[in-house]
Short mmCIF file of C-alpha atoms and ligand atoms in Angstrom, two decimals:
data_model
loop_
_atom_site.label_atom_id
_atom_site.label_comp_id
_atom_site.label_asym_id
_atom_site.label_seq_id
_atom_site.Cartn_x
_atom_site.Cartn_y
_atom_site.Cartn_z
CA UNK A 294 -35.65 15.19 33.54
CA UNK A 295 -39.57 14.57 34.30
CA UNK A 296 -41.26 10.81 34.97
CA UNK A 297 -42.18 10.92 31.65
CA UNK A 298 -38.60 10.18 30.41
CA UNK A 299 -39.54 6.68 31.94
CA UNK A 300 -43.02 5.69 29.94
CA UNK A 301 -42.48 3.18 27.60
CA UNK A 302 -44.66 0.89 25.49
CA UNK A 303 -44.10 -2.58 25.17
CA UNK A 304 -41.61 -3.92 24.71
CA UNK A 305 -40.57 -2.19 28.21
CA UNK A 306 -37.06 -1.28 27.64
CA UNK A 307 -34.27 -0.75 30.30
CA UNK A 308 -33.64 3.17 30.47
CA UNK A 309 -29.70 3.60 30.19
CA UNK A 310 -28.59 4.44 33.45
CA UNK A 311 -28.48 8.39 33.66
CA UNK A 312 -24.11 8.12 34.25
CA UNK A 313 -21.25 5.94 33.88
CA UNK A 314 -21.33 2.87 35.91
CA UNK A 315 -18.19 3.72 38.71
CA UNK A 316 -19.77 7.53 38.56
CA UNK A 317 -21.24 7.34 41.76
CA UNK A 318 -17.98 5.22 43.46
CA UNK A 319 -17.21 5.13 46.35
CA UNK A 320 -20.71 5.56 47.95
CA UNK A 321 -22.01 3.16 45.34
CA UNK A 322 -19.68 1.08 43.55
CA UNK A 323 -19.13 -0.25 40.11
CA UNK A 324 -19.58 -3.54 41.10
CA UNK A 325 -22.74 -2.72 42.69
CA UNK A 326 -24.35 -0.97 39.82
CA UNK A 327 -23.26 -3.86 37.71
CA UNK A 328 -25.70 -6.61 39.64
CA UNK A 329 -28.11 -3.78 40.86
CA UNK A 330 -28.70 -2.19 37.47
CA UNK A 331 -27.54 -5.01 34.72
CA UNK A 332 -28.73 -7.95 36.95
CA UNK A 333 -31.42 -7.15 39.23
CA UNK A 334 -32.91 -4.03 37.16
CA UNK A 335 -33.07 -5.50 33.82
CA UNK A 336 -33.94 -8.91 35.14
CA UNK A 337 -37.46 -7.52 36.18
CA UNK A 338 -37.90 -5.78 32.90
CA UNK A 339 -36.98 -9.24 30.90
CA UNK A 340 -39.98 -11.15 33.26
CA UNK A 341 -42.58 -8.37 32.74
CA UNK A 342 -41.84 -8.50 29.08
CA UNK A 343 -42.61 -12.03 29.46
CA UNK A 344 -45.26 -12.22 31.16
CA UNK A 345 -47.14 -9.50 29.36
CA UNK A 346 -46.00 -10.79 25.68
CA UNK A 347 -49.79 -11.32 24.57
CA UNK A 348 -51.65 -10.46 27.20
CA UNK A 349 -54.11 -6.93 27.26
CA UNK A 350 -51.17 -5.60 28.76
CA UNK A 351 -48.33 -5.95 26.06
CA UNK A 352 -49.76 -2.40 24.64
CA UNK A 353 -50.18 -0.43 27.71
CA UNK A 354 -47.06 1.98 29.35
CA UNK A 355 -45.25 0.57 32.40
CA UNK A 356 -47.21 3.17 34.61
CA UNK A 357 -50.73 1.75 33.07
CA UNK A 358 -49.82 -1.91 33.75
CA UNK A 359 -48.80 -1.14 37.37
CA UNK A 360 -51.92 0.52 37.97
CA UNK A 361 -54.20 -1.70 36.30
CA UNK A 362 -52.37 -4.64 38.27
CA UNK A 363 -52.06 -3.32 41.66
CA UNK A 364 -53.83 -4.98 44.29
CA UNK A 365 -54.86 -8.18 42.43
CA UNK A 366 -53.77 -11.30 43.40
CA UNK A 367 -53.80 -13.12 40.49
CA UNK A 368 -51.86 -10.72 38.66
CA UNK A 369 -48.99 -10.24 41.54
CA UNK A 370 -46.19 -11.61 39.09
CA UNK A 371 -46.79 -8.59 36.63
CA UNK A 372 -47.02 -5.94 39.34
CA UNK A 373 -44.52 -6.92 41.25
CA UNK A 374 -42.03 -7.04 38.08
CA UNK A 375 -43.67 -3.53 36.79
CA UNK A 376 -43.48 -1.49 39.77
CA UNK A 377 -39.79 -2.83 40.09
CA UNK A 378 -39.14 -1.84 36.79
CA UNK A 379 -40.28 1.13 37.26
CA UNK A 380 -39.16 2.04 40.82
CA UNK A 381 -35.27 0.94 39.44
CA UNK A 382 -35.56 3.71 37.05
CA UNK A 383 -37.15 6.23 39.32
CA UNK A 384 -34.22 5.35 41.49
CA UNK A 385 -31.67 5.81 39.60
CA UNK A 386 -32.39 8.98 38.35
CA UNK A 387 -33.11 9.97 41.95
CA UNK A 388 -29.55 9.75 42.55
CA UNK A 389 -26.54 11.98 40.64
CA UNK A 390 -22.61 11.89 41.16
CA UNK A 391 -21.66 14.53 43.51
CA UNK A 392 -25.32 15.17 45.03
CA UNK A 393 -26.98 15.92 48.15
CA UNK A 394 -26.29 19.54 49.76
CA UNK A 395 -29.23 21.72 49.39
CA UNK A 396 -32.36 21.73 47.49
CA UNK A 397 -33.25 24.61 45.20
CA UNK A 398 -35.15 27.45 46.95
CA UNK A 399 -38.66 26.79 45.56
CA UNK A 400 -38.27 22.75 46.88
CA UNK A 401 -36.50 24.39 50.41
CA UNK A 402 -39.44 26.39 50.66
CA UNK A 403 -41.89 23.81 50.25
CA UNK A 404 -39.85 20.91 52.19
CA UNK A 405 -39.59 23.98 55.40
CA UNK A 406 -43.54 24.29 55.27
CA UNK A 407 -44.30 20.48 55.55
CA UNK A 408 -41.32 19.35 58.14
CA UNK A 409 -39.70 22.37 59.34
CA UNK A 410 -36.58 21.91 58.18
CA UNK A 411 -34.16 19.91 55.73
CA UNK A 412 -32.75 18.08 58.10
CA UNK A 413 -35.65 17.30 60.08
CA UNK A 414 -36.85 15.81 56.61
CA UNK A 415 -33.76 14.06 56.05
CA UNK A 416 -33.64 12.47 59.91
CA UNK A 417 -37.76 11.48 58.71
CA UNK A 418 -36.42 9.72 55.85
CA UNK A 419 -33.13 8.18 56.67
CA UNK A 420 -35.35 6.67 60.01
CA UNK A 421 -38.18 5.39 57.29
CA UNK A 422 -35.18 3.76 55.44
CA UNK A 423 -34.05 2.09 58.83
CA UNK A 424 -37.26 1.36 59.45
CA UNK A 425 -38.63 -0.41 56.58
CA UNK A 426 -38.41 -3.79 57.74
CA UNK A 427 -37.14 -6.49 54.94
CA UNK A 428 -37.22 -5.02 51.37
CA UNK A 429 -38.68 -1.66 49.94
CA UNK A 430 -38.45 1.77 49.52
CA UNK A 431 -37.76 4.90 51.26
CA UNK A 432 -39.63 7.94 48.97
CA UNK A 433 -40.37 11.51 49.06
CA UNK A 434 -43.45 12.30 47.75
CA UNK A 435 -45.67 15.10 46.66
CA UNK A 436 -49.64 14.11 48.69
CA UNK A 437 -52.13 16.49 48.50
CA UNK A 438 -49.96 19.53 48.43
CA UNK A 439 -47.44 18.58 51.08
CA UNK A 440 -44.83 16.99 51.01
CA UNK A 441 -43.96 13.74 53.08
CA UNK A 442 -41.74 10.61 53.72
CA UNK A 443 -43.13 7.08 53.00
CA UNK A 444 -41.77 3.71 53.31
CA UNK A 445 -43.08 0.64 50.99
CA UNK A 446 -42.27 -2.66 51.46
CA UNK A 447 -40.85 -4.61 48.40
CA UNK A 448 -41.91 -3.70 44.88
CA UNK A 449 -45.14 -1.45 46.20
CA UNK A 450 -44.73 2.32 44.85
CA UNK A 451 -46.51 5.32 45.78
CA UNK A 452 -48.03 5.39 42.24
CA UNK A 453 -50.44 3.41 43.48
CA UNK A 454 -51.46 5.53 46.41
CA UNK A 455 -52.08 8.61 44.38
CA UNK A 456 -48.91 10.21 45.35
CA UNK A 457 -46.53 12.02 42.76
CA UNK A 458 -43.01 10.30 43.99
CA UNK A 459 -40.08 12.93 43.93
CA UNK A 460 -37.11 10.97 45.27
CA UNK A 461 -36.61 7.41 46.58
CA UNK A 462 -34.00 5.40 47.62
CA UNK A 463 -33.57 1.62 47.22
CA UNK A 464 -33.18 -0.29 50.63
CA UNK A 465 -33.35 -3.88 49.12
CA UNK A 466 -30.08 -5.54 50.37
CA UNK A 467 -29.18 -5.82 46.73
CA UNK A 468 -28.55 -2.13 46.97
CA UNK A 469 -25.99 -1.94 49.36
CA UNK A 470 -24.69 -5.71 50.25
CA UNK A 471 -21.35 -5.84 48.19
CA UNK A 472 -20.60 -1.81 49.29
CA UNK A 473 -21.62 -2.15 52.84
CA UNK A 474 -22.69 -5.86 53.75
CA UNK A 475 -25.41 -5.05 56.47
CA UNK A 476 -24.99 -1.62 57.34
CA UNK A 477 -27.77 0.34 55.40
CA UNK A 478 -27.42 3.07 58.06
CA UNK A 479 -24.33 3.96 56.05
CA UNK A 480 -25.50 3.35 53.06
CA UNK A 481 -28.17 5.44 53.25
CA UNK A 482 -26.36 8.28 55.49
CA UNK A 483 -23.65 8.55 52.26
CA UNK A 484 -26.94 8.61 49.80
CA UNK A 485 -28.54 11.04 51.48
CA UNK A 486 -25.29 12.95 51.85
CA UNK A 487 -23.49 12.84 48.79
CA UNK A 488 -25.72 11.43 45.79
CA UNK A 489 -29.27 12.69 45.74
CA UNK A 490 -30.69 14.52 42.97
CA UNK A 491 -32.72 17.61 44.52
CA UNK A 492 -32.83 18.94 40.92
CA UNK A 493 -35.11 15.69 39.83
CA UNK A 494 -37.12 16.28 42.79
CA UNK A 495 -37.48 19.80 41.85
CA UNK A 496 -38.47 18.98 38.44
CA UNK A 497 -41.14 16.32 39.42
CA UNK A 498 -42.89 18.73 41.31
CA UNK A 499 -44.14 19.66 37.99
FE1 FE2 J 691 -32.78 -2.80 43.85
#
């Protein structure tokens, strides 16, 4: 599945979850999905559609709205809701039931070339997820032919940094608080170990 699947023109739609709401249990409970997808993600999409109605942004793709509003102080609300709508759609696809394990051979070779080993990549990714102060995201990206780990605050996204996102982990508290309370490390470790969707990353490599 490529990034193209989450492109859409106004009204921006809430893409369906790629699995049933209890499919990630027990790492991420149906209760968390209910709030995270059904309230938070849906809220960003609904807010965005209200904000862009009858504006120049109404006919743009979600990606275009994000790049057109990034860094513009008078467009912060549109950027935040658009980027969060995109980031969440990408996050749901970054996970899958019975995920984790080892990446495919092609992706593994690229990871080894960039990080030394899959284990070193996972350690750096986990450290980025833990090191993001407050709300944000920890990403595996393709940047100039190399794989990198980057973290972004709040709604910020590598899409505006000339990077190709491959996978992401949401580290906003709403992603884990019901299941893990303040134990972000336990959530990150469990997601990387049991849910991360290496096939999605390989697809995004192009
Ligand atoms: Fe979230």
